[in-house]
Tab-separated table of N, CA and C in Angstrom:
chain	number	residue	atom	x	y	z
A	1	MET	N	30.875	6.119	-7.217
A	1	MET	CA	30.032	6.656	-6.164
A	1	MET	C	29.058	5.556	-5.728
A	2	ALA	N	29.094	5.234	-4.454
A	2	ALA	CA	28.181	4.230	-3.902
A	2	ALA	C	27.004	4.935	-3.235
A	3	VAL	N	25.843	4.347	-3.390
A	3	VAL	CA	24.624	4.928	-2.828
A	3	VAL	C	23.909	3.871	-1.998
A	4	ASN	N	23.486	4.263	-0.819
A	4	ASN	CA	22.686	3.390	0.041
A	4	ASN	C	21.226	3.808	-0.031
A	5	ALA	N	20.344	2.823	0.034
A	5	ALA	CA	18.904	3.077	0.075
A	5	ALA	C	18.425	2.821	1.498
A	6	VAL	N	17.814	3.844	2.105
A	6	VAL	CA	17.325	3.746	3.478
A	6	VAL	C	15.805	3.908	3.456
A	7	THR	N	15.092	2.863	3.887
A	7	THR	CA	13.630	2.932	3.921
A	7	THR	C	13.210	3.818	5.082
A	8	LYS	N	12.479	4.888	4.781
A	8	LYS	CA	12.067	5.864	5.782
A	8	LYS	C	10.632	5.670	6.252
A	9	ASP	N	9.770	5.175	5.369
A	9	ASP	CA	8.353	5.074	5.708
A	9	ASP	C	7.729	3.968	4.874
A	10	SER	N	6.686	3.356	5.415
A	10	SER	CA	5.984	2.307	4.688
A	10	SER	C	4.489	2.454	4.938
A	11	LYS	N	3.686	2.189	3.912
A	11	LYS	CA	2.228	2.319	3.997
A	11	LYS	C	1.558	1.146	3.305
A	12	ILE	N	0.305	0.903	3.683
A	12	ILE	CA	-0.543	-0.076	3.000
A	12	ILE	C	-1.622	0.703	2.265
A	13	LYS	N	-1.832	0.365	0.998
A	13	LYS	CA	-2.892	1.000	0.216
A	13	LYS	C	-3.839	-0.077	-0.289
A	14	LEU	N	-5.120	0.067	0.051
A	14	LEU	CA	-6.155	-0.832	-0.449
A	14	LEU	C	-6.902	-0.117	-1.560
A	15	ASN	N	-6.948	-0.701	-2.748
A	15	ASN	CA	-7.766	-0.182	-3.836
A	15	ASN	C	-9.084	-0.936	-3.806
A	16	LEU	N	-10.187	-0.183	-3.762
A	16	LEU	CA	-11.511	-0.756	-3.566
A	16	LEU	C	-12.388	-0.574	-4.799
A	17	ASP	N	-13.246	-1.543	-5.033
A	17	ASP	CA	-14.177	-1.515	-6.165
A	17	ASP	C	-15.365	-0.632	-5.804
A	18	GLY	N	-15.419	0.544	-6.429
A	18	GLY	CA	-16.496	1.495	-6.177
A	18	GLY	C	-17.633	1.369	-7.177
A	19	GLY	N	-17.667	0.270	-7.927
A	19	GLY	CA	-18.716	0.073	-8.930
A	19	GLY	C	-18.286	0.607	-10.278
A	20	VAL	N	-19.270	0.973	-11.090
A	20	VAL	CA	-18.987	1.525	-12.418
A	20	VAL	C	-19.718	2.847	-12.586
A	21	ASP	N	-19.141	3.722	-13.418
A	21	ASP	CA	-19.800	4.995	-13.684
A	21	ASP	C	-20.811	4.836	-14.821
A	22	GLN	N	-21.393	5.940	-15.255
A	22	GLN	CA	-22.430	5.907	-16.294
A	22	GLN	C	-21.905	5.409	-17.637
A	23	LYS	N	-20.600	5.516	-17.848
A	23	LYS	CA	-20.001	5.066	-19.104
A	23	LYS	C	-19.492	3.631	-19.016
A	24	GLY	N	-19.712	2.980	-17.873
A	24	GLY	CA	-19.278	1.602	-17.701
A	24	GLY	C	-17.839	1.444	-17.240
A	25	LYS	N	-17.186	2.565	-16.927
A	25	LYS	CA	-15.797	2.519	-16.469
A	25	LYS	C	-15.763	2.227	-14.968
A	26	GLN	N	-14.835	1.336	-14.566
A	26	GLN	CA	-14.733	0.965	-13.158
A	26	GLN	C	-14.273	2.152	-12.316
A	27	ILE	N	-14.916	2.322	-11.165
A	27	ILE	CA	-14.526	3.341	-10.198
A	27	ILE	C	-13.673	2.649	-9.139
A	28	VAL	N	-12.465	3.154	-8.941
A	28	VAL	CA	-11.576	2.593	-7.925
A	28	VAL	C	-11.363	3.651	-6.847
A	29	LYS	N	-11.704	3.293	-5.622
A	29	LYS	CA	-11.471	4.165	-4.477
A	29	LYS	C	-10.326	3.552	-3.689
A	30	SER	N	-9.653	4.354	-2.883
A	30	SER	CA	-8.530	3.800	-2.133
A	30	SER	C	-8.532	4.273	-0.691
A	31	LYS	N	-7.934	3.447	0.152
A	31	LYS	CA	-7.689	3.790	1.554
A	31	LYS	C	-6.230	3.482	1.819
A	32	THR	N	-5.554	4.413	2.485
A	32	THR	CA	-4.142	4.244	2.791
A	32	THR	C	-3.951	4.244	4.303
A	33	TYR	N	-3.171	3.291	4.770
A	33	TYR	CA	-2.865	3.164	6.190
A	33	TYR	C	-1.369	3.376	6.368
A	34	SER	N	-1.013	4.367	7.177
A	34	SER	CA	0.399	4.702	7.357
A	34	SER	C	0.952	4.083	8.635
A	35	LYS	N	2.180	4.408	8.909
A	35	LYS	CA	2.904	3.954	10.105
A	35	LYS	C	3.107	2.448	10.138
A	36	VAL	N	3.289	1.844	8.970
A	36	VAL	CA	3.634	0.428	8.886
A	36	VAL	C	5.128	0.321	9.195
A	37	LYS	N	5.498	-0.624	10.016
A	37	LYS	CA	6.911	-0.795	10.359
A	37	LYS	C	7.703	-1.128	9.096
A	38	THR	N	8.777	-0.397	8.889
A	38	THR	CA	9.574	-0.598	7.678
A	38	THR	C	10.243	-1.968	7.659
A	39	ALA	N	10.458	-2.560	8.825
A	39	ALA	CA	11.107	-3.876	8.897
A	39	ALA	C	10.119	-5.028	8.715
A	40	ALA	N	8.833	-4.730	8.621
A	40	ALA	CA	7.818	-5.782	8.466
A	40	ALA	C	8.016	-6.510	7.138
A	41	THR	N	7.821	-7.825	7.167
A	41	THR	CA	7.955	-8.609	5.937
A	41	THR	C	6.739	-8.373	5.044
A	42	ASN	N	6.893	-8.655	3.773
A	42	ASN	CA	5.768	-8.519	2.846
A	42	ASN	C	4.620	-9.439	3.238
A	43	GLU	N	4.937	-10.624	3.749
A	43	GLU	CA	3.902	-11.570	4.174
A	43	GLU	C	3.100	-11.006	5.340
A	44	ASP	N	3.789	-10.377	6.301
A	44	ASP	CA	3.099	-9.776	7.444
A	44	ASP	C	2.229	-8.599	7.007
A	45	VAL	N	2.757	-7.773	6.118
A	45	VAL	CA	1.992	-6.627	5.614
A	45	VAL	C	0.752	-7.114	4.872
A	46	TYR	N	0.907	-8.150	4.065
A	46	TYR	CA	-0.226	-8.703	3.317
A	46	TYR	C	-1.278	-9.263	4.266
A	47	SER	N	-0.843	-9.939	5.315
A	47	SER	CA	-1.771	-10.508	6.296
A	47	SER	C	-2.589	-9.412	6.979
A	48	VAL	N	-1.928	-8.340	7.372
A	48	VAL	CA	-2.629	-7.210	7.991
A	48	VAL	C	-3.576	-6.568	6.982
A	49	ALA	N	-3.120	-6.418	5.749
A	49	ALA	CA	-3.954	-5.814	4.705
A	49	ALA	C	-5.209	-6.648	4.451
A	50	LYS	N	-5.078	-7.974	4.453
A	50	LYS	CA	-6.248	-8.846	4.262
A	50	LYS	C	-7.243	-8.669	5.413
A	51	THR	N	-6.737	-8.515	6.627
A	51	THR	CA	-7.609	-8.274	7.776
A	51	THR	C	-8.329	-6.942	7.619
A	52	LEU	N	-7.603	-5.902	7.202
A	52	LEU	CA	-8.224	-4.597	6.962
A	52	LEU	C	-9.235	-4.682	5.822
A	53	ALA	N	-8.932	-5.483	4.810
A	53	ALA	CA	-9.832	-5.643	3.662
A	53	ALA	C	-11.169	-6.222	4.100
A	54	ASN	N	-11.140	-7.130	5.071
A	54	ASN	CA	-12.379	-7.736	5.563
A	54	ASN	C	-13.265	-6.740	6.297
A	55	LEU	N	-12.708	-5.606	6.707
A	55	LEU	CA	-13.478	-4.581	7.407
A	55	LEU	C	-14.105	-3.560	6.455
A	56	GLN	N	-13.783	-3.644	5.175
A	56	GLN	CA	-14.277	-2.678	4.192
A	56	GLN	C	-15.667	-3.063	3.694
A	57	LYS	N	-16.450	-2.051	3.334
A	57	LYS	CA	-17.777	-2.297	2.759
A	57	LYS	C	-17.675	-2.697	1.292
A	58	MET	N	-16.667	-2.154	0.605
A	58	MET	CA	-16.482	-2.439	-0.820
A	58	MET	C	-15.450	-3.550	-0.998
A	59	PRO	N	-15.576	-4.341	-2.074
A	59	PRO	CA	-14.579	-5.387	-2.333
A	59	PRO	C	-13.211	-4.785	-2.676
A	60	VAL	N	-12.163	-5.492	-2.297
A	60	VAL	CA	-10.799	-5.030	-2.558
A	60	VAL	C	-10.365	-5.472	-3.950
A	61	VAL	N	-9.853	-4.518	-4.729
A	61	VAL	CA	-9.343	-4.785	-6.073
A	61	VAL	C	-7.867	-5.178	-6.002
A	62	SER	N	-7.101	-4.454	-5.180
A	62	SER	CA	-5.675	-4.757	-5.044
A	62	SER	C	-5.147	-4.251	-3.709
A	63	ILE	N	-4.035	-4.843	-3.304
A	63	ILE	CA	-3.332	-4.452	-2.084
A	63	ILE	C	-1.933	-4.021	-2.497
A	64	ARG	N	-1.511	-2.856	-1.994
A	64	ARG	CA	-0.177	-2.354	-2.330
A	64	ARG	C	0.578	-1.963	-1.074
A	65	ARG	N	1.866	-2.190	-1.126
A	65	ARG	CA	2.761	-1.685	-0.088
A	65	ARG	C	3.547	-0.554	-0.725
A	66	ILE	N	3.553	0.588	-0.067
A	66	ILE	CA	4.262	1.754	-0.584
A	66	ILE	C	5.418	2.058	0.368
A	67	ASP	N	6.645	1.950	-0.132
A	67	ASP	CA	7.834	2.246	0.662
A	67	ASP	C	8.449	3.552	0.183
A	68	GLU	N	8.757	4.432	1.134
A	68	GLU	CA	9.463	5.669	0.819
A	68	GLU	C	10.931	5.437	1.153
A	69	ILE	N	11.775	5.572	0.144
A	69	ILE	CA	13.194	5.262	0.303
A	69	ILE	C	14.029	6.518	0.053
A	70	GLU	N	14.937	6.780	0.982
A	70	GLU	CA	15.870	7.893	0.826
A	70	GLU	C	17.187	7.338	0.291
A	71	LEU	N	17.709	7.966	-0.739
A	71	LEU	CA	18.998	7.568	-1.307
A	71	LEU	C	20.085	8.452	-0.709
A	72	VAL	N	21.105	7.795	-0.120
A	72	VAL	CA	22.167	8.515	0.570
A	72	VAL	C	23.509	8.107	-0.031
A	73	GLU	N	24.295	9.103	-0.393
A	73	GLU	CA	25.617	8.837	-0.964
A	73	GLU	C	26.595	8.471	0.145
A	74	ASN	N	27.355	7.403	-0.079
A	74	ASN	CA	28.417	7.030	0.863
A	74	ASN	C	29.578	7.993	0.708
A	75	ILE	N	30.097	8.426	1.819
A	75	ILE	CA	31.237	9.364	1.772
A	75	ILE	C	32.481	8.658	2.253
């Protein structure tokens, strides 16, 4: 059985440094941006994410690309 992977959706997620809580544990907040073109290269997505990161009040901890993939069986 052969299966194809079809990318249906792509998003950018910025994890932001929200400081520390009373116990000293890091608080991570996130912002997600949808409607990223699925054909966009990782370099292009990273470049856009860095631009978005510069618009944030909090420092960026990490940048993630989230791809939603549908698995389809070949018939």
